[in-house]
Amino acid sequence: MADMKSEAPKLTNPQRHSGGAYTCEGCERIYTSLNFLQKHKKYYCSLRTMTESWECNVCKKKFTLLSCFNSHVSTHTDEKPYQCTQCDKAFNQLGNLTKHLRTHTGEKPYQCTQCDKAFNQSGHLTAHLRTHTGEKPYQCTQCDKTFCISGALKRHLRTHTGEKPHQCTQCDKAFSEPGNLTKHLRNHTGEKPYQCTLCNKAFKQSCDLTTHLRTHTGEKPYQCTQCDKAFKVRGALTAHLRTHTGVKPYHCPQCDKAFSHSTHLNNHLRTHTGEKPFQCTQCDKAFSHSGDLTKHLRTHTGEKPYQCTQCDKAFNQSRNLSKHLRTHVTSCQ
């Protein structure tokens, strides 16, 4: 597998500390015994110059550290000797197992010095620090966009090439990112792995759970800069801002109407097609809007969710409550 000499490198004047400690010049580890240091350098941290290095005979890469060479060699084989004791996953490098174990223990040893965030991998911390510094070292060769992590650049390049390497095994859809394929597959399996701890609802995507939790907490982190309204999701803020700007980017291809929301356009298109996709399960009526079906279902259930605050009357539609409230205003005049 490699072009390397059989004999272990000899220790040449190892650095000795007071108290009888010895330091490895390859990795700066300290040993109390010269014998332990010799074993360490022979089996773990043997150091050579690039002119006298370990060369991989598969890809011709060279290594001056024996440990790095051994780790590299395992990437060319299917051997995965490092087994997780918590699950059935196995790894070809000890370092990868160490990282994986943190997903079980929750350990996050890499602490950001700029904020209170911590990470389970040093690479994640490095990428995070760029959110503080603004550094984006990965430049797209097709346009002027730059990225703070190499993975983001790789995904971006697919917008230029159109490459979609992640193919669904259940249908003919393909995706440029593995995460999008994972989410899509849940449409086939019905899996909803993200469970709300406050109620029994579950979701296919973590972002949907995050949004749902705000219905419990009342949090509205997306603040309009033009008025005092705030929203639970970014998309709702984006749509709201159009009420200030008057922008209507969604144009009907059948007539000259335009809309500020895509859902409003979809609803409008049904006036052209006559489509009524919302079917009542209690009778044969169908509706073009989901809201109309919701109102109709109350005629079957008898539900009256709109309660008058002035008397004990309740109504199945908000507009009926609004009409009723006027009778109180009139009686007071």
Short mmCIF file of C-alpha atoms in Angstrom, two decimals:
data_model
loop_
_atom_site.label_atom_id
_atom_site.label_comp_id
_atom_site.label_asym_id
_atom_site.label_seq_id
_atom_site.Cartn_x
_atom_site.Cartn_y
_atom_site.Cartn_z
CA MET A 1 0.00 0.00 0.00
CA ALA A 2 2.85 2.37 0.62
CA ASP A 3 6.45 3.04 -0.12
CA MET A 4 7.93 3.31 3.36
CA LYS A 5 10.87 2.00 5.30
CA SER A 6 10.35 -0.78 7.84
CA GLU A 7 12.40 0.74 10.61
CA ALA A 8 10.89 3.30 12.97
CA PRO A 9 12.40 6.76 12.89
CA LYS A 10 14.97 7.34 15.54
CA LEU A 11 14.57 9.99 18.19
CA THR A 12 17.10 12.72 17.68
CA ASN A 13 17.64 14.79 20.80
CA PRO A 14 14.05 14.67 22.17
CA GLN A 15 13.13 17.79 24.13
CA ARG A 16 13.31 17.01 27.84
CA HIS A 17 11.46 19.00 30.48
CA SER A 18 12.24 19.45 34.12
CA GLY A 19 10.89 16.57 36.14
CA GLY A 20 11.80 13.96 33.48
CA ALA A 21 9.13 14.74 30.86
CA TYR A 22 9.74 14.31 27.13
CA THR A 23 7.95 16.13 24.26
CA CYS A 24 7.19 14.66 20.82
CA GLU A 25 8.38 17.12 18.18
CA GLY A 26 5.67 15.84 15.79
CA CYS A 27 2.54 16.60 17.85
CA GLU A 28 3.94 18.21 21.05
CA ARG A 29 2.51 15.54 23.34
CA ILE A 30 4.41 15.15 26.60
CA TYR A 31 5.47 11.80 28.10
CA THR A 32 7.05 11.07 31.45
CA SER A 33 9.07 8.16 30.04
CA LEU A 34 11.46 8.09 27.10
CA ASN A 35 10.23 4.55 26.39
CA PHE A 36 6.61 5.74 26.10
CA LEU A 37 7.71 8.53 23.77
CA GLN A 38 9.58 6.07 21.55
CA LYS A 39 6.51 3.82 21.27
CA HIS A 40 4.32 6.84 20.50
CA LYS A 41 6.60 7.96 17.69
CA LYS A 42 6.90 4.47 16.25
CA TYR A 43 3.20 3.58 16.12
CA TYR A 44 1.37 6.91 16.11
CA CYS A 45 3.35 9.99 15.28
CA SER A 46 6.33 8.95 13.19
CA LEU A 47 7.63 12.07 11.47
CA ARG A 48 9.43 12.28 8.13
CA THR A 49 10.36 14.96 5.64
CA MET A 50 8.47 15.16 2.33
CA THR A 51 11.55 13.71 0.60
CA GLU A 52 11.33 10.66 2.88
CA SER A 53 7.56 10.30 3.37
CA TRP A 54 4.79 7.70 3.26
CA GLU A 55 3.19 7.64 -0.19
CA CYS A 56 -0.26 6.21 -0.92
CA ASN A 57 0.01 3.97 -3.97
CA VAL A 58 -3.66 4.59 -4.88
CA CYS A 59 -3.71 8.39 -5.23
CA LYS A 60 0.02 9.17 -4.75
CA LYS A 61 -0.54 11.55 -1.84
CA LYS A 62 2.40 11.88 0.56
CA PHE A 63 2.36 12.20 4.34
CA THR A 64 5.05 13.07 6.85
CA LEU A 65 2.97 11.74 9.78
CA LEU A 66 2.35 8.01 10.02
CA SER A 67 -0.98 8.61 11.76
CA CYS A 68 -2.20 10.81 8.89
CA PHE A 69 -1.04 8.23 6.36
CA ASN A 70 -2.89 5.40 8.15
CA SER A 71 -6.08 7.48 8.34
CA HIS A 72 -5.83 8.33 4.66
CA VAL A 73 -5.32 4.71 3.56
CA SER A 74 -8.63 3.71 5.18
CA THR A 75 -10.50 6.12 2.88
CA HIS A 76 -9.65 3.86 -0.07
CA THR A 77 -11.04 0.71 1.56
CA ASP A 78 -14.48 -0.33 2.82
CA GLU A 79 -13.00 -1.14 6.20
CA LYS A 80 -14.78 0.58 9.11
CA PRO A 81 -13.10 -0.69 12.26
CA TYR A 82 -14.45 2.00 14.60
CA GLN A 83 -17.89 0.90 15.81
CA CYS A 84 -20.26 3.16 17.75
CA THR A 85 -21.33 1.55 21.04
CA GLN A 86 -24.62 3.52 21.05
CA CYS A 87 -25.95 2.61 17.59
CA ASP A 88 -25.03 0.47 14.56
CA LYS A 89 -22.92 3.05 12.74
CA ALA A 90 -19.25 2.39 12.04
CA PHE A 91 -16.43 4.61 10.76
CA ASN A 92 -13.13 4.29 8.93
CA GLN A 93 -11.40 6.85 11.15
CA LEU A 94 -11.28 7.22 14.91
CA GLY A 95 -11.80 10.99 14.60
CA ASN A 96 -15.10 10.47 12.76
CA LEU A 97 -16.30 8.14 15.51
CA THR A 98 -15.35 10.73 18.12
CA LYS A 99 -17.41 13.38 16.30
CA HIS A 100 -20.34 10.99 15.92
CA LEU A 101 -20.39 10.08 19.62
CA ARG A 102 -21.13 13.72 20.41
CA THR A 103 -24.50 13.32 18.69
CA HIS A 104 -25.34 10.85 21.48
CA THR A 105 -23.77 12.71 24.39
CA GLY A 106 -24.72 16.23 23.28
CA GLU A 107 -21.16 17.38 24.01
CA LYS A 108 -20.19 20.64 22.30
CA PRO A 109 -16.58 21.33 23.20
CA TYR A 110 -15.95 24.08 20.64
CA GLN A 111 -17.14 27.37 22.16
CA CYS A 112 -17.48 30.61 20.18
CA THR A 113 -15.54 33.44 21.80
CA GLN A 114 -17.88 36.07 20.29
CA CYS A 115 -21.26 34.69 21.47
CA ASP A 116 -22.66 31.85 23.57
CA LYS A 117 -22.95 29.28 20.79
CA ALA A 118 -21.02 26.00 20.99
CA PHE A 119 -20.43 23.23 18.46
CA ASN A 120 -19.60 19.54 18.39
CA GLN A 121 -17.08 19.88 15.56
CA SER A 122 -14.22 22.34 15.13
CA GLY A 123 -15.13 22.84 11.46
CA HIS A 124 -18.60 24.03 12.45
CA LEU A 125 -17.07 26.57 14.83
CA THR A 126 -14.73 27.81 12.09
CA ALA A 127 -17.68 28.30 9.73
CA HIS A 128 -19.71 30.00 12.47
CA LEU A 129 -16.93 32.47 13.30
CA ARG A 130 -17.23 33.79 9.74
CA THR A 131 -20.73 35.03 10.60
CA HIS A 132 -18.99 37.39 13.03
CA THR A 133 -16.09 38.37 10.77
CA GLY A 134 -18.05 38.45 7.50
CA GLU A 135 -15.31 36.40 5.82
CA LYS A 136 -16.46 34.50 2.70
CA PRO A 137 -13.40 32.78 1.29
CA TYR A 138 -15.17 30.50 -1.22
CA GLN A 139 -15.71 32.32 -4.55
CA CYS A 140 -18.01 31.07 -7.33
CA THR A 141 -16.17 30.89 -10.66
CA GLN A 142 -19.42 31.42 -12.61
CA CYS A 143 -20.72 34.57 -10.86
CA ASP A 144 -19.68 37.04 -8.17
CA LYS A 145 -21.21 35.23 -5.21
CA THR A 146 -19.03 34.17 -2.28
CA PHE A 147 -19.67 31.78 0.61
CA CYS A 148 -18.38 31.20 4.10
CA ILE A 149 -18.33 27.38 3.79
CA SER A 150 -17.19 25.14 0.93
CA GLY A 151 -20.38 23.06 1.07
CA ALA A 152 -22.51 26.13 0.35
CA LEU A 153 -20.37 26.91 -2.71
CA LYS A 154 -20.71 23.32 -3.93
CA ARG A 155 -24.50 23.50 -3.62
CA HIS A 156 -24.58 26.90 -5.31
CA LEU A 157 -22.59 25.65 -8.32
CA ARG A 158 -25.45 23.26 -9.08
CA THR A 159 -27.65 26.28 -9.82
CA HIS A 160 -25.30 26.92 -12.74
CA THR A 161 -24.88 23.32 -13.89
CA GLY A 162 -28.45 22.16 -13.17
CA GLU A 163 -27.00 19.02 -11.59
CA LYS A 164 -29.43 17.11 -9.36
CA PRO A 165 -27.48 14.08 -8.13
CA HIS A 166 -29.91 13.05 -5.38
CA GLN A 167 -32.61 10.89 -6.98
CA CYS A 168 -35.83 9.81 -5.25
CA THR A 169 -36.26 6.03 -5.35
CA GLN A 170 -40.06 6.33 -5.13
CA CYS A 171 -40.72 8.75 -8.00
CA ASP A 172 -38.85 10.56 -10.77
CA LYS A 173 -37.97 13.67 -8.78
CA ALA A 174 -34.32 14.57 -8.19
CA PHE A 175 -32.68 17.18 -5.99
CA SER A 176 -29.49 19.20 -5.90
CA GLU A 177 -29.13 18.80 -2.12
CA PRO A 178 -29.41 15.62 0.01
CA GLY A 179 -31.40 17.46 2.68
CA ASN A 180 -34.13 18.30 0.17
CA LEU A 181 -34.33 14.64 -0.86
CA THR A 182 -34.67 13.60 2.79
CA LYS A 183 -37.55 16.05 3.25
CA HIS A 184 -39.19 14.89 0.02
CA LEU A 185 -39.04 11.22 0.99
CA ARG A 186 -41.26 11.98 3.98
CA ASN A 187 -44.04 12.74 1.50
CA HIS A 188 -43.86 9.08 0.53
CA THR A 189 -43.34 7.59 4.00
CA GLY A 190 -45.55 9.98 5.97
CA GLU A 191 -42.77 10.25 8.55
CA LYS A 192 -43.06 13.23 10.90
CA PRO A 193 -39.96 13.09 13.11
CA TYR A 194 -40.29 16.54 14.69
CA GLN A 195 -42.64 16.26 17.67
CA CYS A 196 -43.99 19.21 19.65
CA THR A 197 -43.32 18.73 23.37
CA LEU A 198 -46.29 20.92 24.30
CA CYS A 199 -48.99 19.17 22.28
CA ASN A 200 -49.28 16.03 20.16
CA LYS A 201 -48.58 17.62 16.78
CA ALA A 202 -45.68 16.36 14.67
CA PHE A 203 -44.02 17.76 11.56
CA LYS A 204 -41.99 16.62 8.58
CA GLN A 205 -39.51 19.49 8.82
CA SER A 206 -37.75 21.09 11.78
CA CYS A 207 -38.55 24.59 10.48
CA ASP A 208 -42.28 23.75 10.62
CA LEU A 209 -41.89 22.69 14.25
CA THR A 210 -40.03 25.93 15.04
CA THR A 211 -42.87 27.93 13.49
CA HIS A 212 -45.50 25.87 15.33
CA LEU A 213 -43.82 26.41 18.70
CA ARG A 214 -44.45 30.13 18.28
CA THR A 215 -48.18 29.42 18.50
CA HIS A 216 -47.46 28.30 22.08
CA THR A 217 -44.96 31.01 23.01
CA GLY A 218 -46.55 33.88 21.08
CA GLU A 219 -43.13 34.83 19.74
CA LYS A 220 -43.17 37.02 16.62
CA PRO A 221 -39.52 37.63 15.69
CA TYR A 222 -40.11 39.21 12.27
CA GLN A 223 -40.83 42.92 12.83
CA CYS A 224 -42.12 45.24 10.10
CA THR A 225 -39.92 48.34 9.74
CA GLN A 226 -42.84 50.42 8.40
CA CYS A 227 -45.38 49.80 11.19
CA ASP A 228 -45.68 48.01 14.53
CA LYS A 229 -46.83 44.66 13.17
CA ALA A 230 -44.74 41.53 13.77
CA PHE A 231 -45.00 38.01 12.39
CA LYS A 232 -44.17 34.43 13.32
CA VAL A 233 -42.68 33.54 9.92
CA ARG A 234 -40.48 35.49 7.51
CA GLY A 235 -42.78 34.79 4.55
CA ALA A 236 -45.68 36.50 6.31
CA LEU A 237 -43.53 39.60 6.84
CA THR A 238 -42.47 39.59 3.18
CA ALA A 239 -46.11 39.40 2.10
CA HIS A 240 -47.10 42.13 4.58
CA LEU A 241 -44.43 44.54 3.32
CA ARG A 242 -46.24 44.54 -0.03
CA THR A 243 -49.17 46.29 1.66
CA HIS A 244 -46.75 49.21 2.18
CA THR A 245 -45.03 49.06 -1.22
CA GLY A 246 -48.06 48.08 -3.29
CA VAL A 247 -46.02 45.47 -5.15
CA LYS A 248 -48.12 42.69 -6.73
CA PRO A 249 -45.66 40.23 -8.26
CA TYR A 250 -48.14 37.41 -8.94
CA HIS A 251 -49.85 37.96 -12.31
CA CYS A 252 -52.78 35.97 -13.64
CA PRO A 253 -51.98 34.53 -17.10
CA GLN A 254 -55.70 34.52 -18.00
CA CYS A 255 -56.55 38.17 -17.24
CA ASP A 256 -54.89 41.40 -16.16
CA LYS A 257 -55.27 40.92 -12.41
CA ALA A 258 -52.23 40.78 -10.12
CA PHE A 259 -51.84 39.79 -6.49
CA SER A 260 -49.51 40.41 -3.58
CA HIS A 261 -49.75 36.77 -2.36
CA SER A 262 -49.20 33.59 -4.36
CA THR A 263 -52.10 31.95 -2.52
CA HIS A 264 -54.40 34.76 -3.67
CA LEU A 265 -53.35 34.09 -7.26
CA ASN A 266 -53.99 30.35 -6.84
CA ASN A 267 -57.45 31.07 -5.45
CA HIS A 268 -58.18 33.47 -8.30
CA LEU A 269 -57.08 30.96 -10.98
CA ARG A 270 -59.91 28.67 -9.87
CA THR A 271 -62.39 31.29 -11.02
CA HIS A 272 -61.06 30.59 -14.53
CA THR A 273 -60.78 26.80 -14.24
CA GLY A 274 -63.84 26.17 -12.06
CA GLU A 275 -61.75 23.80 -9.96
CA LYS A 276 -63.16 23.00 -6.51
CA PRO A 277 -60.52 20.85 -4.78
CA PHE A 278 -61.91 21.17 -1.24
CA GLN A 279 -64.53 18.45 -0.83
CA CYS A 280 -66.89 18.18 2.16
CA THR A 281 -66.70 14.73 3.79
CA GLN A 282 -70.27 15.06 5.12
CA CYS A 283 -72.10 15.91 1.88
CA ASP A 284 -71.42 16.32 -1.84
CA LYS A 285 -70.54 20.02 -1.78
CA ALA A 286 -67.09 21.17 -2.88
CA PHE A 287 -65.35 24.53 -2.68
CA SER A 288 -62.62 26.44 -4.46
CA HIS A 289 -61.22 27.86 -1.20
CA SER A 290 -60.24 25.96 1.94
CA GLY A 291 -61.71 28.73 4.10
CA ASP A 292 -65.12 28.24 2.49
CA LEU A 293 -64.97 24.53 3.31
CA THR A 294 -64.08 25.33 6.93
CA LYS A 295 -67.11 27.61 7.22
CA HIS A 296 -69.36 25.05 5.57
CA LEU A 297 -68.27 22.23 7.90
CA ARG A 298 -69.68 24.23 10.82
CA THR A 299 -73.16 23.75 9.37
CA HIS A 300 -72.63 20.04 10.01
CA THR A 301 -70.86 20.25 13.38
CA GLY A 302 -72.83 23.17 14.81
CA GLU A 303 -69.58 24.81 15.91
CA LYS A 304 -69.86 28.53 16.67
CA PRO A 305 -66.35 29.76 17.50
CA TYR A 306 -67.12 33.51 17.33
CA GLN A 307 -68.41 34.55 20.76
CA CYS A 308 -69.96 37.94 21.47
CA THR A 309 -68.24 39.70 24.38
CA GLN A 310 -71.39 41.72 25.18
CA CYS A 311 -73.87 38.83 25.50
CA ASP A 312 -74.02 35.05 25.34
CA LYS A 313 -74.60 34.73 21.59
CA ALA A 314 -72.11 32.93 19.35
CA PHE A 315 -71.75 32.62 15.58
CA ASN A 316 -70.25 30.25 13.01
CA GLN A 317 -68.75 33.06 10.91
CA SER A 318 -66.80 36.18 11.90
CA ARG A 319 -68.87 38.42 9.62
CA ASN A 320 -72.05 37.36 11.42
CA LEU A 321 -70.46 38.35 14.73
CA SER A 322 -69.48 41.74 13.26
CA LYS A 323 -73.09 42.37 12.18
CA HIS A 324 -74.36 41.34 15.61
CA LEU A 325 -71.95 43.68 17.45
CA ARG A 326 -73.52 46.61 15.64
CA THR A 327 -76.80 45.87 17.42
CA HIS A 328 -75.05 46.58 20.71
CA VAL A 329 -73.60 49.84 19.39
CA THR A 330 -77.04 50.93 18.14
CA SER A 331 -78.75 50.10 21.43
CA CYS A 332 -76.23 52.21 23.34
CA GLN A 333 -76.91 55.34 21.25
#
